[in-house]
């Protein structure tokens, strides 16, 4: 077995990566030279991310494809997933028997310093007034705080899409409606996920070396 299992009901239909799964040798992939010494392993290759994202787009359109959708991106960590997900939704809109308007909005949340969640969650420059009475797809993390803000705008429907859900004892038990991958409690970077703003320019999701945390620590 390769460590990837499709979850049953209650896990958002995500692919489950087992605790013992260590990923792939980074030498099998193209890694930017400025990060070669900082990464332990490639955890989820870029191609697998894109394939999973395409399936999520199909599921979303099947469930919500009869409504005007406002796609809300959580910045900065969600921008790559958001862009690729919207590309797949756009393709389905163009090639399917039916299509719906999709508009976009953005909210920026700052909740991490180094590799630990910050005590205070900061919403930076959010503009959520466009959500009134709309159906929403949201991508990103720190859902409880953001969903509380969104609820005040009285949208007709809210669906949460998250590329990653981490199995951790600190989890509040919240599950998104759509999940790309359920992963062990590992600190990962890449595909717009950062460590103090570094590694967003890495295509694959990778495991960071412990000494790299000290190298880039604020």
mmCIF file with all atom_site columns, N, CA and C in Angstrom, residues 107-110 121-126 128 142 144-147 149:
data_model
loop_
_atom_site.group_PDB
_atom_site.id
_atom_site.type_symbol
_atom_site.label_atom_id
_atom_site.label_alt_id
_atom_site.label_comp_id
_atom_site.label_asym_id
_atom_site.label_entity_id
_atom_site.label_seq_id
_atom_site.pdbx_PDB_ins_code
_atom_site.Cartn_x
_atom_site.Cartn_y
_atom_site.Cartn_z
_atom_site.occupancy
_atom_site.B_iso_or_equiv
_atom_site.pdbx_formal_charge
_atom_site.auth_seq_id
_atom_site.auth_comp_id
_atom_site.auth_asym_id
_atom_site.auth_atom_id
_atom_site.pdbx_PDB_model_num
ATOM 1  N N  . UNK A 1 107 ? -9.991  37.119 1.697  1.00 0.00 ? 107 UNK A N  1
ATOM 2  C CA . UNK A 1 107 ? -9.791  37.568 3.068  1.00 0.00 ? 107 UNK A CA 1
ATOM 3  C C  . UNK A 1 107 ? -8.426  37.063 3.502  1.00 0.00 ? 107 UNK A C  1
ATOM 4  N N  . UNK A 1 108 ? -7.691  37.896 4.213  1.00 0.00 ? 108 UNK A N  1
ATOM 5  C CA . UNK A 1 108 ? -6.373  37.490 4.682  1.00 0.00 ? 108 UNK A CA 1
ATOM 6  C C  . UNK A 1 108 ? -6.421  37.271 6.184  1.00 0.00 ? 108 UNK A C  1
ATOM 7  N N  . UNK A 1 109 ? -5.892  36.106 6.598  1.00 0.00 ? 109 UNK A N  1
ATOM 8  C CA . UNK A 1 109 ? -5.848  35.757 8.015  1.00 0.00 ? 109 UNK A CA 1
ATOM 9  C C  . UNK A 1 109 ? -4.410  35.477 8.402  1.00 0.00 ? 109 UNK A C  1
ATOM 10 N N  . UNK A 1 110 ? -3.985  36.059 9.517  1.00 0.00 ? 110 UNK A N  1
ATOM 11 C CA . UNK A 1 110 ? -2.647  35.776 10.034 1.00 0.00 ? 110 UNK A CA 1
ATOM 12 C C  . UNK A 1 110 ? -2.807  35.070 11.367 1.00 0.00 ? 110 UNK A C  1
ATOM 13 N N  . UNK A 1 121 ? -5.896  35.684 16.323 1.00 0.00 ? 121 UNK A N  1
ATOM 14 C CA . UNK A 1 121 ? -6.114  35.570 14.881 1.00 0.00 ? 121 UNK A CA 1
ATOM 15 C C  . UNK A 1 121 ? -6.438  36.950 14.325 1.00 0.00 ? 121 UNK A C  1
ATOM 16 N N  . UNK A 1 122 ? -5.685  37.374 13.319 1.00 0.00 ? 122 UNK A N  1
ATOM 17 C CA . UNK A 1 122 ? -5.862  38.707 12.753 1.00 0.00 ? 122 UNK A CA 1
ATOM 18 C C  . UNK A 1 122 ? -6.490  38.615 11.367 1.00 0.00 ? 122 UNK A C  1
ATOM 19 N N  . UNK A 1 123 ? -7.554  39.380 11.155 1.00 0.00 ? 123 UNK A N  1
ATOM 20 C CA . UNK A 1 123 ? -8.158  39.505 9.836  1.00 0.00 ? 123 UNK A CA 1
ATOM 21 C C  . UNK A 1 123 ? -7.633  40.804 9.230  1.00 0.00 ? 123 UNK A C  1
ATOM 22 N N  . UNK A 1 124 ? -6.974  40.688 8.084  1.00 0.00 ? 124 UNK A N  1
ATOM 23 C CA . UNK A 1 124 ? -6.312  41.830 7.477  1.00 0.00 ? 124 UNK A CA 1
ATOM 24 C C  . UNK A 1 124 ? -7.090  42.288 6.256  1.00 0.00 ? 124 UNK A C  1
ATOM 25 N N  . UNK A 1 125 ? -7.686  43.469 6.332  1.00 0.00 ? 125 UNK A N  1
ATOM 26 C CA . UNK A 1 125 ? -8.316  44.083 5.182  1.00 0.00 ? 125 UNK A CA 1
ATOM 27 C C  . UNK A 1 125 ? -9.464  43.304 4.588  1.00 0.00 ? 125 UNK A C  1
ATOM 28 N N  . UNK A 1 126 ? -10.246 42.607 5.427  1.00 0.00 ? 126 UNK A N  1
ATOM 29 C CA . UNK A 1 126 ? -11.316 41.786 4.871  1.00 0.00 ? 126 UNK A CA 1
ATOM 30 C C  . UNK A 1 126 ? -12.476 42.648 4.394  1.00 0.00 ? 126 UNK A C  1
ATOM 31 N N  . UNK A 1 128 ? -16.272 41.592 3.407  1.00 0.00 ? 128 UNK A N  1
ATOM 32 C CA . UNK A 1 128 ? -17.192 40.473 3.286  1.00 0.00 ? 128 UNK A CA 1
ATOM 33 C C  . UNK A 1 128 ? -18.616 40.898 2.950  1.00 0.00 ? 128 UNK A C  1
ATOM 34 N N  . UNK A 1 142 ? -8.311  28.115 9.947  1.00 0.00 ? 142 UNK A N  1
ATOM 35 C CA . UNK A 1 142 ? -8.827  28.981 10.995 1.00 0.00 ? 142 UNK A CA 1
ATOM 36 C C  . UNK A 1 142 ? -10.316 29.213 10.777 1.00 0.00 ? 142 UNK A C  1
ATOM 37 N N  . UNK A 1 144 ? -13.177 28.378 12.392 1.00 0.00 ? 144 UNK A N  1
ATOM 38 C CA . UNK A 1 144 ? -14.178 28.768 13.393 1.00 0.00 ? 144 UNK A CA 1
ATOM 39 C C  . UNK A 1 144 ? -14.283 30.283 13.500 1.00 0.00 ? 144 UNK A C  1
ATOM 40 N N  . UNK A 1 145 ? -13.140 30.959 13.502 1.00 0.00 ? 145 UNK A N  1
ATOM 41 C CA . UNK A 1 145 ? -13.156 32.415 13.607 1.00 0.00 ? 145 UNK A CA 1
ATOM 42 C C  . UNK A 1 145 ? -13.745 33.047 12.350 1.00 0.00 ? 145 UNK A C  1
ATOM 43 N N  . UNK A 1 146 ? -13.357 32.526 11.200 1.00 0.00 ? 146 UNK A N  1
ATOM 44 C CA . UNK A 1 146 ? -13.837 33.107 9.949  1.00 0.00 ? 146 UNK A CA 1
ATOM 45 C C  . UNK A 1 146 ? -15.322 32.828 9.742  1.00 0.00 ? 146 UNK A C  1
ATOM 46 N N  . UNK A 1 147 ? -15.754 31.610 10.041 1.00 0.00 ? 147 UNK A N  1
ATOM 47 C CA . UNK A 1 147 ? -17.169 31.282 9.867  1.00 0.00 ? 147 UNK A CA 1
ATOM 48 C C  . UNK A 1 147 ? -18.057 32.141 10.756 1.00 0.00 ? 147 UNK A C  1
ATOM 49 N N  . UNK A 1 149 ? -17.503 35.269 11.485 1.00 0.00 ? 149 UNK A N  1
ATOM 50 C CA . UNK A 1 149 ? -17.639 36.542 10.775 1.00 0.00 ? 149 UNK A CA 1
ATOM 51 C C  . UNK A 1 149 ? -18.579 36.424 9.576  1.00 0.00 ? 149 UNK A C  1
#
